[in-house]
Amino acid sequence: MVQKGSDLHNFALERLKERGVSLEEIAELVFDLQKPYLSEITMDLCLENVKAVLRKREVQNTILTGVELDVLCEKGLLSSPLQEIIKEDEGLYGIDEILALSIVNVYGSIGFTNYGYLDKTKPKVIARLDDHKNTQETHTFLDDIVGAIAAAAASRLAHDNPEISDVMK
Ligand code: MG
């Protein structure tokens, strides 16, 4: 049976939690991204925007899909060669980034800049997730998803504060 919207929302939040990612950590990325543009920014404001992003069905669908692939890979349940490609987080695969873009897409062009920046610099929680290559864990999809949620939340915040949107264009 197809899940109701509220169920999907709860599943997505539960998935993030199970995989060891807190909303506060994502909010921290948003804070760091927007601090230079908005002096009165607070962690609460960032958290509020992360939560708003997570209420979008497109975002929930992406979380469920990406995390499922990470988990199946962790259990060795994917077929070869996809199993090895995702396990090794092969640089040329690229579908993890493409999937995460479906989150960034929801909030327009400012999100793309932030997403690219986070993907390149890999701060904080993203570094931790990206550092899975020599462990049993697989976060090939989740690191990009977390970056995309932060980028989307930052761009949502910028849209609410036009003075930020102007400098970031
Ligand atoms: Mg990745």
PDB file of C-alpha atoms and ligand atoms in Angstrom:
ATOM      1  CA  MET A   1       0.000   0.000   0.000  1.00  0.00           C
ATOM      2  CA  VAL A   2       1.244   3.492  -0.782  1.00  0.00           C
ATOM      3  CA  GLN A   3       2.214   5.381   2.377  1.00  0.00           C
ATOM      4  CA  LYS A   4       0.468   8.525   3.541  1.00  0.00           C
ATOM      5  CA  GLY A   5       2.471  11.745   3.528  1.00  0.00           C
ATOM      6  CA  SER A   6       2.927  11.849   7.289  1.00  0.00           C
ATOM      7  CA  ASP A   7       4.176   8.239   7.327  1.00  0.00           C
ATOM      8  CA  LEU A   8       6.705   8.994   4.623  1.00  0.00           C
ATOM      9  CA  HIS A   9       7.926  12.002   6.604  1.00  0.00           C
ATOM     10  CA  ASN A  10       8.404   9.871   9.721  1.00  0.00           C
ATOM     11  CA  PHE A  11      10.143   7.088   7.787  1.00  0.00           C
ATOM     12  CA  ALA A  12      12.574   9.564   6.273  1.00  0.00           C
ATOM     13  CA  LEU A  13      13.384  11.121   9.673  1.00  0.00           C
ATOM     14  CA  GLU A  14      13.808   7.652  11.165  1.00  0.00           C
ATOM     15  CA  ARG A  15      16.154   6.639   8.351  1.00  0.00           C
ATOM     16  CA  LEU A  16      18.437   9.613   8.977  1.00  0.00           C
ATOM     17  CA  LYS A  17      18.498   8.847  12.689  1.00  0.00           C
ATOM     18  CA  GLU A  18      19.227   5.142  12.135  1.00  0.00           C
ATOM     19  CA  ARG A  19      22.132   6.096   9.921  1.00  0.00           C
ATOM     20  CA  GLY A  20      23.579   8.315  12.630  1.00  0.00           C
ATOM     21  CA  VAL A  21      22.776  11.749  11.190  1.00  0.00           C
ATOM     22  CA  SER A  22      21.123  14.332  13.433  1.00  0.00           C
ATOM     23  CA  LEU A  23      19.147  17.306  12.181  1.00  0.00           C
ATOM     24  CA  GLU A  24      21.342  19.544  14.357  1.00  0.00           C
ATOM     25  CA  GLU A  25      24.432  18.471  12.405  1.00  0.00           C
ATOM     26  CA  ILE A  26      22.727  19.370   9.148  1.00  0.00           C
ATOM     27  CA  ALA A  27      21.635  22.695  10.652  1.00  0.00           C
ATOM     28  CA  GLU A  28      25.285  23.372  11.543  1.00  0.00           C
ATOM     29  CA  LEU A  29      26.225  23.147   7.863  1.00  0.00           C
ATOM     30  CA  VAL A  30      23.465  25.631   7.037  1.00  0.00           C
ATOM     31  CA  PHE A  31      24.694  27.954   9.764  1.00  0.00           C
ATOM     32  CA  ASP A  32      28.258  27.902   8.405  1.00  0.00           C
ATOM     33  CA  LEU A  33      27.042  28.489   4.840  1.00  0.00           C
ATOM     34  CA  GLN A  34      24.875  31.492   5.697  1.00  0.00           C
ATOM     35  CA  LYS A  35      26.729  33.095   8.578  1.00  0.00           C
ATOM     36  CA  PRO A  36      28.784  35.390   6.295  1.00  0.00           C
ATOM     37  CA  TYR A  37      25.573  36.800   4.767  1.00  0.00           C
ATOM     38  CA  LEU A  38      23.233  37.001   7.724  1.00  0.00           C
ATOM     39  CA  SER A  39      24.711  38.316  10.960  1.00  0.00           C
ATOM     40  CA  GLU A  40      21.580  37.609  13.018  1.00  0.00           C
ATOM     41  CA  ILE A  41      21.440  33.956  11.987  1.00  0.00           C
ATOM     42  CA  THR A  42      20.787  31.419  14.759  1.00  0.00           C
ATOM     43  CA  MET A  43      21.017  27.636  14.999  1.00  0.00           C
ATOM     44  CA  ASP A  44      17.255  27.568  15.667  1.00  0.00           C
ATOM     45  CA  LEU A  45      16.573  29.348  12.395  1.00  0.00           C
ATOM     46  CA  CYS A  46      18.805  26.868  10.554  1.00  0.00           C
ATOM     47  CA  LEU A  47      17.143  23.897  12.221  1.00  0.00           C
ATOM     48  CA  GLU A  48      13.713  25.258  11.350  1.00  0.00           C
ATOM     49  CA  ASN A  49      14.735  25.443   7.680  1.00  0.00           C
ATOM     50  CA  VAL A  50      16.195  21.920   7.710  1.00  0.00           C
ATOM     51  CA  LYS A  51      12.904  20.649   9.129  1.00  0.00           C
ATOM     52  CA  ALA A  52      10.943  22.481   6.447  1.00  0.00           C
ATOM     53  CA  VAL A  53      13.067  20.871   3.707  1.00  0.00           C
ATOM     54  CA  LEU A  54      12.422  17.454   5.245  1.00  0.00           C
ATOM     55  CA  ARG A  55       8.673  18.006   4.994  1.00  0.00           C
ATOM     56  CA  LYS A  56       8.897  17.934   1.182  1.00  0.00           C
ATOM     57  CA  ARG A  57       7.875  14.657  -0.384  1.00  0.00           C
ATOM     58  CA  GLU A  58      10.624  14.826  -3.048  1.00  0.00           C
ATOM     59  CA  VAL A  59      13.178  15.017  -0.248  1.00  0.00           C
ATOM     60  CA  GLN A  60      11.644  12.119   1.661  1.00  0.00           C
ATOM     61  CA  ASN A  61      11.611   9.982  -1.487  1.00  0.00           C
ATOM     62  CA  THR A  62      15.275  10.718  -2.110  1.00  0.00           C
ATOM     63  CA  ILE A  63      16.266   9.833   1.458  1.00  0.00           C
ATOM     64  CA  LEU A  64      14.361   6.538   1.358  1.00  0.00           C
ATOM     65  CA  THR A  65      15.844   5.564  -2.009  1.00  0.00           C
ATOM     66  CA  GLY A  66      19.449   6.564  -1.347  1.00  0.00           C
ATOM     67  CA  VAL A  67      19.668   5.143   2.157  1.00  0.00           C
ATOM     68  CA  GLU A  68      18.085   1.894   0.973  1.00  0.00           C
ATOM     69  CA  LEU A  69      20.855   1.458  -1.586  1.00  0.00           C
ATOM     70  CA  ASP A  70      23.509   2.217   1.058  1.00  0.00           C
ATOM     71  CA  VAL A  71      21.984  -0.337   3.430  1.00  0.00           C
ATOM     72  CA  LEU A  72      21.578  -3.060   0.793  1.00  0.00           C
ATOM     73  CA  CYS A  73      25.197  -2.501  -0.220  1.00  0.00           C
ATOM     74  CA  GLU A  74      26.341  -2.677   3.402  1.00  0.00           C
ATOM     75  CA  LYS A  75      24.631  -6.086   3.620  1.00  0.00           C
ATOM     76  CA  GLY A  76      26.234  -7.200   0.353  1.00  0.00           C
ATOM     77  CA  LEU A  77      22.832  -7.650  -1.270  1.00  0.00           C
ATOM     78  CA  LEU A  78      23.296  -5.739  -4.542  1.00  0.00           C
ATOM     79  CA  SER A  79      24.256  -7.476  -7.771  1.00  0.00           C
ATOM     80  CA  SER A  80      27.720  -7.176  -9.204  1.00  0.00           C
ATOM     81  CA  PRO A  81      29.104  -4.826 -10.461  1.00  0.00           C
ATOM     82  CA  LEU A  82      26.778  -2.306  -8.728  1.00  0.00           C
ATOM     83  CA  GLN A  83      27.658  -3.826  -5.338  1.00  0.00           C
ATOM     84  CA  GLU A  84      31.364  -3.078  -5.797  1.00  0.00           C
ATOM     85  CA  ILE A  85      30.793   0.317  -7.407  1.00  0.00           C
ATOM     86  CA  ILE A  86      28.676   1.596  -4.519  1.00  0.00           C
ATOM     87  CA  LYS A  87      30.815  -0.108  -1.855  1.00  0.00           C
ATOM     88  CA  GLU A  88      33.947   1.574  -3.177  1.00  0.00           C
ATOM     89  CA  ASP A  89      32.118   4.879  -3.767  1.00  0.00           C
ATOM     90  CA  GLU A  90      33.658   4.990  -7.199  1.00  0.00           C
ATOM     91  CA  GLY A  91      34.285   8.529  -8.371  1.00  0.00           C
ATOM     92  CA  LEU A  92      32.923   8.019 -11.874  1.00  0.00           C
ATOM     93  CA  TYR A  93      29.613   6.521 -10.745  1.00  0.00           C
ATOM     94  CA  GLY A  94      27.940   9.887 -10.123  1.00  0.00           C
ATOM     95  CA  ILE A  95      24.399   8.638  -9.533  1.00  0.00           C
ATOM     96  CA  ASP A  96      24.659   9.470  -5.823  1.00  0.00           C
ATOM     97  CA  GLU A  97      25.214  13.142  -6.716  1.00  0.00           C
ATOM     98  CA  ILE A  98      22.468  13.066  -9.354  1.00  0.00           C
ATOM     99  CA  LEU A  99      19.952  11.579  -6.932  1.00  0.00           C
ATOM    100  CA  ALA A 100      20.786  14.225  -4.311  1.00  0.00           C
ATOM    101  CA  LEU A 101      20.229  16.966  -6.893  1.00  0.00           C
ATOM    102  CA  SER A 102      16.529  16.128  -6.821  1.00  0.00           C
ATOM    103  CA  ILE A 103      16.570  17.699  -3.327  1.00  0.00           C
ATOM    104  CA  VAL A 104      18.515  20.786  -4.401  1.00  0.00           C
ATOM    105  CA  ASN A 105      16.169  21.258  -7.388  1.00  0.00           C
ATOM    106  CA  VAL A 106      13.223  21.993  -5.118  1.00  0.00           C
ATOM    107  CA  TYR A 107      14.669  25.372  -4.067  1.00  0.00           C
ATOM    108  CA  GLY A 108      16.250  26.782  -7.192  1.00  0.00           C
ATOM    109  CA  SER A 109      19.640  28.012  -8.249  1.00  0.00           C
ATOM    110  CA  ILE A 110      21.201  29.227  -4.980  1.00  0.00           C
ATOM    111  CA  GLY A 111      21.040  25.643  -3.780  1.00  0.00           C
ATOM    112  CA  PHE A 112      23.308  24.424  -6.582  1.00  0.00           C
ATOM    113  CA  THR A 113      26.172  26.693  -5.585  1.00  0.00           C
ATOM    114  CA  ASN A 114      25.958  25.610  -1.961  1.00  0.00           C
ATOM    115  CA  TYR A 115      25.645  21.950  -2.906  1.00  0.00           C
ATOM    116  CA  GLY A 116      28.748  22.111  -5.103  1.00  0.00           C
ATOM    117  CA  TYR A 117      30.643  23.903  -2.354  1.00  0.00           C
ATOM    118  CA  LEU A 118      29.724  21.291   0.284  1.00  0.00           C
ATOM    119  CA  ASP A 119      30.560  18.447  -2.096  1.00  0.00           C
ATOM    120  CA  LYS A 120      33.980  19.955  -2.708  1.00  0.00           C
ATOM    121  CA  THR A 121      34.920  21.012   0.828  1.00  0.00           C
ATOM    122  CA  LYS A 122      33.162  18.169   2.728  1.00  0.00           C
ATOM    123  CA  PRO A 123      32.838  19.900   6.098  1.00  0.00           C
ATOM    124  CA  LYS A 124      31.863  18.261   9.415  1.00  0.00           C
ATOM    125  CA  VAL A 125      29.187  15.564   9.149  1.00  0.00           C
ATOM    126  CA  ILE A 126      29.838  15.162   5.409  1.00  0.00           C
ATOM    127  CA  ALA A 127      33.509  14.385   6.083  1.00  0.00           C
ATOM    128  CA  ARG A 128      32.491  11.816   8.672  1.00  0.00           C
ATOM    129  CA  LEU A 129      30.104  10.112   6.254  1.00  0.00           C
ATOM    130  CA  ASP A 130      32.515  10.321   3.353  1.00  0.00           C
ATOM    131  CA  ASP A 131      35.189   8.644   5.440  1.00  0.00           C
ATOM    132  CA  HIS A 132      33.434   5.262   5.252  1.00  0.00           C
ATOM    133  CA  LYS A 133      35.616   3.685   2.622  1.00  0.00           C
ATOM    134  CA  ASN A 134      37.736   1.597   4.991  1.00  0.00           C
ATOM    135  CA  THR A 135      34.896   0.652   7.319  1.00  0.00           C
ATOM    136  CA  GLN A 136      31.983  -1.772   7.111  1.00  0.00           C
ATOM    137  CA  GLU A 137      29.604   1.152   6.673  1.00  0.00           C
ATOM    138  CA  THR A 138      28.403   2.445   3.327  1.00  0.00           C
ATOM    139  CA  HIS A 139      27.310   6.065   2.982  1.00  0.00           C
ATOM    140  CA  THR A 140      27.840   6.550  -0.734  1.00  0.00           C
ATOM    141  CA  PHE A 141      24.377   8.097  -1.132  1.00  0.00           C
ATOM    142  CA  LEU A 142      23.899   9.573   2.329  1.00  0.00           C
ATOM    143  CA  ASP A 143      26.833  12.013   2.250  1.00  0.00           C
ATOM    144  CA  ASP A 144      25.406  13.659  -0.872  1.00  0.00           C
ATOM    145  CA  ILE A 145      21.870  13.617   0.506  1.00  0.00           C
ATOM    146  CA  VAL A 146      22.974  15.366   3.711  1.00  0.00           C
ATOM    147  CA  GLY A 147      24.841  17.997   1.684  1.00  0.00           C
ATOM    148  CA  ALA A 148      21.785  18.501  -0.506  1.00  0.00           C
ATOM    149  CA  ILE A 149      19.448  18.932   2.481  1.00  0.00           C
ATOM    150  CA  ALA A 150      21.809  21.548   3.943  1.00  0.00           C
ATOM    151  CA  ALA A 151      22.122  23.331   0.586  1.00  0.00           C
ATOM    152  CA  ALA A 152      18.343  23.341   0.124  1.00  0.00           C
ATOM    153  CA  ALA A 153      17.789  24.649   3.668  1.00  0.00           C
ATOM    154  CA  ALA A 154      20.392  27.394   3.097  1.00  0.00           C
ATOM    155  CA  SER A 155      18.678  28.444  -0.086  1.00  0.00           C
ATOM    156  CA  ARG A 156      15.256  28.401   1.575  1.00  0.00           C
ATOM    157  CA  LEU A 157      16.686  30.684   4.247  1.00  0.00           C
ATOM    158  CA  ALA A 158      18.141  32.961   1.577  1.00  0.00           C
ATOM    159  CA  HIS A 159      14.782  33.225  -0.194  1.00  0.00           C
ATOM    160  CA  ASP A 160      13.215  34.369   3.076  1.00  0.00           C
ATOM    161  CA  ASN A 161      15.951  37.001   3.449  1.00  0.00           C
ATOM    162  CA  PRO A 162      16.288  38.727   0.073  1.00  0.00           C
ATOM    163  CA  GLU A 163      19.443  40.575   1.129  1.00  0.00           C
ATOM    164  CA  ILE A 164      21.205  37.169   1.170  1.00  0.00           C
ATOM    165  CA  SER A 165      19.787  36.116  -2.192  1.00  0.00           C
ATOM    166  CA  ASP A 166      21.202  39.282  -3.743  1.00  0.00           C
ATOM    167  CA  VAL A 167      24.782  38.654  -2.676  1.00  0.00           C
ATOM    168  CA  MET A 168      24.640  34.978  -3.538  1.00  0.00           C
ATOM    169  CA  LYS A 169      23.313  35.303  -7.082  1.00  0.00           C
TER     170      LYS A 169
HETATM  171 MG    MG B   1      28.649  10.104  -2.466  1.00  0.00          MG
END
